[in-house]
Amino acid sequence: MTSMITVRAETLLRWAITVLEKAGASHPAAVATAEALVDANQRGLDSHGVTQLHFYLPGLKAGTMRGAAEPTVETDLPAAAVVDGHHGLGPYVARFAMDLCCSKARSAGAAVVGVRNSTHFGAASCVSEQAAYQNCIGIVVSNSDPGMGPPGALGPILGTNPLAVAAPFRREQPVSLDIATSVAAQSKVVLAAREGRAIPTGWAIGPDGEPTTDPASALAGAMLPMAGHKGFGLAVIIDILAGCLTGSALSPEISNDPAHPAQQRTGHLLIAIAVDRFVTAEHYGSRLERLAHTVHTAPRAPGTDRFLLPGELEASEARQRATEGIPLASASASLLAEIGATHGVPFPP
Ligand SMILES: NC(=O)c1ccc[n+]([C@@H]2O[C@H](COP(=O)([O-])OP(=O)(O)OC[C@H]3O[C@@H](n4cnc5c(N)ncnc54)[C@H](O)[C@@H]3O)[C@@H](O)[C@H]2O)c1
């Protein structure tokens, strides 16, 4: 068993690129995928970091994720497009689609790109922040394999369908909301199971429909929606936007087994809004600073921490991890060591 270790982001990135290439990914797909996974680790989103390779690599092996696939533009309108991912690696497909979306938004003011036949793209904020760094507000939704049921369900009905919105703010820190529509991402339960930790009450139900704090029981049962009917309703809407509208699978049709012979056919919908086509950059920036000041200085009850904007926790974690490296719990380090041994790329590198 490997013990808890710390790895620098650049080292982890090189290691993940090599593993993905050895598993059959093209160089650009391996780079985009490894960058998305390491970016998630860098920002503290460890449930969507390099341990997701555990899910992606069997997909590459089974051909349900096609490492050499190139996305193509199927419908090309001035402010809209439909991209076919051809079952390529989700982070690569989504990066291609968001670049296209931002380029259209720069000329049309705003643009929408639907993506069909994609696969799991990791943390949605890796895609929405890509827009923010191009001075666009980025909105990203995706469907995912079924993992969530409303209270009273005996199993999952829909995906934990994530939503991310990133708005340009200060140079290296967009305002960035990135959430599953379940109380918490199901990958956090996978991580807890691997690390032998209980999960908080209220996250999930077991296969008997009863609340559980046991991650194994939660994985056999279902995640609960965030904010009850509101989270479930949002997941329905996301399935309409990312599934029905794009020609992709619906979340109940997406297999959670990467080695399953059927393609995932995951769908995403991306929106980019070019800020300076609506108001001047100065107006937008000063209004957003005002909003941030209001949140940060709002009166708070004794013992309450300073209120944060979405994305601030992750930005602070990223600064810390840039200096100290990315900590990997022993169970995650062991998993990466196993992956490394299988692909002839030793871990730790
Ligand atoms: N690709 C997929 O299929 C898929 C599916 C589900 C979730 N996910 C990913 O899982 C990840 C985790 O989702 P989650 O729902 O568990 O996230 P979460 O509940 O941890 O919420 C994260 C969001 O809340 C904000 N936040 C957290 N604490 C805050 C505070 N004190 N003040 C202000 N804002 C705060 C964060 O900045 C972030 O925007 C996301 O990256 C999501 O994209 C992916």
Short mmCIF file of N, CA, C and O and ligand atoms in Angstrom, two decimals, residues 40 43 45 47-48 56 120-125 142-145 159-164 176-188 203 266 306-314, ligand 1:
data_model
loop_
_atom_site.label_atom_id
_atom_site.label_comp_id
_atom_site.label_asym_id
_atom_site.label_seq_id
_atom_site.Cartn_x
_atom_site.Cartn_y
_atom_site.Cartn_z
N ALA A 40 -8.55 19.79 -12.13
CA ALA A 40 -9.51 19.50 -11.05
C ALA A 40 -8.76 19.22 -9.75
O ALA A 40 -9.10 19.78 -8.69
N ARG A 43 -7.41 22.37 -8.18
CA ARG A 43 -8.40 23.23 -7.51
C ARG A 43 -9.11 22.51 -6.35
O ARG A 43 -10.10 22.98 -5.84
N LEU A 45 -10.71 19.62 -6.47
CA LEU A 45 -11.84 18.77 -6.86
C LEU A 45 -11.33 17.35 -7.09
O LEU A 45 -11.35 16.81 -8.21
N SER A 47 -12.35 14.45 -6.44
CA SER A 47 -13.26 13.41 -6.94
C SER A 47 -13.24 13.37 -8.47
O SER A 47 -13.61 12.36 -9.07
N HIS A 48 -12.82 14.46 -9.12
CA HIS A 48 -12.78 14.53 -10.59
C HIS A 48 -11.36 14.72 -11.11
O HIS A 48 -11.15 15.20 -12.21
N TYR A 56 -11.82 6.08 -17.12
CA TYR A 56 -11.55 6.36 -18.53
C TYR A 56 -10.76 5.21 -19.19
O TYR A 56 -11.02 4.87 -20.36
N HIS A 120 -17.94 11.14 -20.56
CA HIS A 120 -17.77 11.88 -19.29
C HIS A 120 -16.67 12.93 -19.45
O HIS A 120 -15.56 12.61 -19.85
N PHE A 121 -16.97 14.20 -19.12
CA PHE A 121 -15.94 15.24 -19.33
C PHE A 121 -15.29 15.72 -18.05
O PHE A 121 -14.53 16.69 -18.05
N GLY A 122 -15.56 15.05 -16.91
CA GLY A 122 -14.90 15.44 -15.66
C GLY A 122 -15.64 16.56 -14.97
O GLY A 122 -16.86 16.61 -14.96
N ALA A 123 -14.88 17.49 -14.38
CA ALA A 123 -15.48 18.63 -13.66
C ALA A 123 -15.97 19.64 -14.69
O ALA A 123 -15.20 20.09 -15.56
N ALA A 124 -17.25 20.03 -14.58
CA ALA A 124 -17.83 20.92 -15.59
C ALA A 124 -17.14 22.28 -15.63
O ALA A 124 -17.11 22.94 -16.66
N SER A 125 -16.57 22.71 -14.50
CA SER A 125 -15.93 24.03 -14.46
C SER A 125 -14.67 24.09 -15.31
O SER A 125 -14.23 25.18 -15.68
N SER A 142 -24.36 19.04 -18.61
CA SER A 142 -24.11 17.73 -19.22
C SER A 142 -25.03 16.71 -18.56
O SER A 142 -25.37 16.86 -17.38
N ASN A 143 -25.41 15.68 -19.31
CA ASN A 143 -26.05 14.57 -18.61
C ASN A 143 -24.98 13.54 -18.26
O ASN A 143 -23.82 13.66 -18.68
N SER A 144 -25.33 12.60 -17.42
CA SER A 144 -24.34 11.63 -16.94
C SER A 144 -25.10 10.34 -16.61
O SER A 144 -26.33 10.33 -16.61
N ASP A 145 -24.36 9.29 -16.33
CA ASP A 145 -25.02 8.01 -16.07
C ASP A 145 -25.96 8.14 -14.86
O ASP A 145 -25.74 8.97 -13.98
N GLY A 159 -29.28 11.12 -14.17
CA GLY A 159 -27.89 11.38 -13.83
C GLY A 159 -27.80 12.46 -12.75
O GLY A 159 -28.79 13.14 -12.45
N THR A 160 -26.61 12.63 -12.22
CA THR A 160 -26.37 13.73 -11.28
C THR A 160 -26.05 15.00 -12.06
O THR A 160 -25.46 15.95 -11.53
N ASN A 161 -26.46 15.00 -13.32
CA ASN A 161 -26.35 16.06 -14.32
C ASN A 161 -25.79 17.40 -13.84
O ASN A 161 -26.53 18.21 -13.27
N PRO A 162 -24.49 17.66 -14.07
CA PRO A 162 -23.90 18.88 -13.51
C PRO A 162 -24.22 20.15 -14.29
O PRO A 162 -24.56 20.10 -15.48
N LEU A 163 -24.06 21.26 -13.59
CA LEU A 163 -24.24 22.61 -14.14
C LEU A 163 -23.07 23.46 -13.69
O LEU A 163 -22.74 23.46 -12.49
N ALA A 164 -22.43 24.14 -14.61
CA ALA A 164 -21.35 25.06 -14.22
C ALA A 164 -21.52 26.38 -14.95
O ALA A 164 -21.88 26.40 -16.14
N SER A 176 -17.04 31.15 -10.27
CA SER A 176 -17.22 29.85 -10.91
C SER A 176 -18.06 28.92 -10.05
O SER A 176 -17.60 28.39 -9.05
N LEU A 177 -19.30 28.77 -10.45
CA LEU A 177 -20.20 27.83 -9.76
C LEU A 177 -20.17 26.51 -10.50
O LEU A 177 -20.37 26.49 -11.72
N ASP A 178 -19.93 25.44 -9.80
CA ASP A 178 -19.80 24.13 -10.45
C ASP A 178 -20.43 23.08 -9.55
O ASP A 178 -19.85 22.72 -8.53
N ILE A 179 -21.61 22.62 -9.92
CA ILE A 179 -22.35 21.73 -9.02
C ILE A 179 -23.00 20.55 -9.76
O ILE A 179 -23.44 20.69 -10.90
N ALA A 180 -23.06 19.44 -9.05
CA ALA A 180 -23.95 18.36 -9.46
C ALA A 180 -25.37 18.79 -9.10
O ALA A 180 -25.55 19.66 -8.24
N THR A 181 -26.37 18.19 -9.71
CA THR A 181 -27.74 18.50 -9.29
C THR A 181 -28.17 17.58 -8.14
O THR A 181 -29.25 17.72 -7.59
N SER A 182 -27.29 16.66 -7.77
CA SER A 182 -27.49 15.89 -6.54
C SER A 182 -26.85 16.68 -5.38
O SER A 182 -26.11 17.64 -5.62
N VAL A 183 -27.14 16.26 -4.15
CA VAL A 183 -26.58 16.97 -2.98
C VAL A 183 -25.07 17.06 -3.10
O VAL A 183 -24.46 18.08 -2.78
N ALA A 184 -24.45 16.00 -3.58
CA ALA A 184 -23.01 15.98 -3.82
C ALA A 184 -22.77 15.09 -5.03
O ALA A 184 -23.60 14.25 -5.36
N ALA A 185 -21.61 15.29 -5.66
CA ALA A 185 -21.27 14.45 -6.82
C ALA A 185 -21.12 13.00 -6.37
O ALA A 185 -20.58 12.73 -5.30
N GLN A 186 -21.57 12.08 -7.21
CA GLN A 186 -21.47 10.65 -6.85
C GLN A 186 -20.00 10.21 -6.76
O GLN A 186 -19.66 9.32 -5.98
N SER A 187 -19.13 10.87 -7.54
CA SER A 187 -17.70 10.50 -7.48
C SER A 187 -17.12 10.75 -6.10
O SER A 187 -16.11 10.15 -5.72
N LYS A 188 -17.73 11.66 -5.33
CA LYS A 188 -17.26 11.87 -3.95
C LYS A 188 -17.55 10.64 -3.09
O LYS A 188 -16.84 10.33 -2.15
N TRP A 203 -26.89 12.69 1.96
CA TRP A 203 -26.37 12.63 0.59
C TRP A 203 -27.09 11.58 -0.25
O TRP A 203 -27.30 11.77 -1.43
N THR A 266 -22.98 10.46 -24.22
CA THR A 266 -23.26 11.57 -23.31
C THR A 266 -23.46 12.86 -24.10
O THR A 266 -22.81 13.07 -25.13
N ARG A 306 -16.11 34.38 6.70
CA ARG A 306 -16.37 35.33 5.62
C ARG A 306 -17.14 34.63 4.50
O ARG A 306 -16.82 33.49 4.14
N PHE A 307 -18.16 35.29 3.96
CA PHE A 307 -18.91 34.70 2.84
C PHE A 307 -18.05 34.73 1.59
O PHE A 307 -17.29 35.68 1.37
N LEU A 308 -18.21 33.70 0.78
CA LEU A 308 -17.37 33.57 -0.42
C LEU A 308 -18.21 33.59 -1.67
O LEU A 308 -19.38 33.20 -1.67
N LEU A 309 -17.58 34.01 -2.76
CA LEU A 309 -18.21 33.85 -4.08
C LEU A 309 -17.94 32.43 -4.53
O LEU A 309 -16.92 31.83 -4.16
N PRO A 310 -18.81 31.87 -5.40
CA PRO A 310 -18.50 30.55 -5.94
C PRO A 310 -17.14 30.59 -6.66
O PRO A 310 -16.86 31.55 -7.37
N GLY A 311 -16.35 29.58 -6.44
CA GLY A 311 -15.03 29.50 -7.08
C GLY A 311 -13.90 30.00 -6.20
O GLY A 311 -12.73 29.69 -6.46
N GLU A 312 -14.22 30.75 -5.15
CA GLU A 312 -13.12 31.31 -4.33
C GLU A 312 -12.39 30.23 -3.54
O GLU A 312 -11.17 30.30 -3.37
N LEU A 313 -13.15 29.24 -3.05
CA LEU A 313 -12.49 28.15 -2.30
C LEU A 313 -11.49 27.43 -3.20
O LEU A 313 -10.36 27.15 -2.80
N GLU A 314 -11.93 27.15 -4.43
CA GLU A 314 -11.08 26.40 -5.37
C GLU A 314 -9.86 27.23 -5.77
O GLU A 314 -8.76 26.71 -5.92
N1 LIG B 1 -19.18 15.07 -15.47
C1 LIG B 1 -20.17 14.64 -14.75
O1 LIG B 1 -20.93 13.80 -15.20
C2 LIG B 1 -20.40 15.18 -13.36
C3 LIG B 1 -21.58 14.84 -12.69
C4 LIG B 1 -21.79 15.37 -11.42
C5 LIG B 1 -20.85 16.22 -10.84
N2 LIG B 1 -19.70 16.50 -11.52
C6 LIG B 1 -18.68 17.38 -10.92
O2 LIG B 1 -18.56 17.11 -9.53
C7 LIG B 1 -17.94 18.22 -8.92
C8 LIG B 1 -18.47 18.41 -7.53
O3 LIG B 1 -19.87 18.71 -7.53
P1 LIG B 1 -20.62 18.96 -6.14
O4 LIG B 1 -22.05 19.21 -6.42
O5 LIG B 1 -20.28 17.85 -5.20
O6 LIG B 1 -19.93 20.30 -5.66
P2 LIG B 1 -20.04 21.04 -4.24
O7 LIG B 1 -21.26 20.66 -3.51
O8 LIG B 1 -18.72 20.85 -3.57
O9 LIG B 1 -20.19 22.56 -4.69
C9 LIG B 1 -19.15 23.19 -5.34
C10 LIG B 1 -19.53 24.61 -5.69
O10 LIG B 1 -19.96 25.32 -4.53
C11 LIG B 1 -19.07 26.42 -4.28
N3 LIG B 1 -18.86 26.51 -2.84
C12 LIG B 1 -18.50 25.52 -2.00
N4 LIG B 1 -18.41 25.98 -0.73
C13 LIG B 1 -18.73 27.30 -0.79
C14 LIG B 1 -18.82 28.33 0.18
N5 LIG B 1 -18.56 28.12 1.47
N6 LIG B 1 -19.19 29.57 -0.23
C15 LIG B 1 -19.45 29.82 -1.54
N7 LIG B 1 -19.38 28.86 -2.51
C16 LIG B 1 -19.02 27.64 -2.13
C17 LIG B 1 -17.79 26.07 -4.99
O11 LIG B 1 -17.03 27.24 -5.30
C18 LIG B 1 -18.32 25.36 -6.23
O12 LIG B 1 -18.74 26.28 -7.21
C19 LIG B 1 -18.15 19.38 -9.88
O13 LIG B 1 -16.90 19.70 -10.46
C20 LIG B 1 -19.09 18.82 -10.95
O14 LIG B 1 -18.89 19.36 -12.24
C21 LIG B 1 -19.47 16.02 -12.76
#
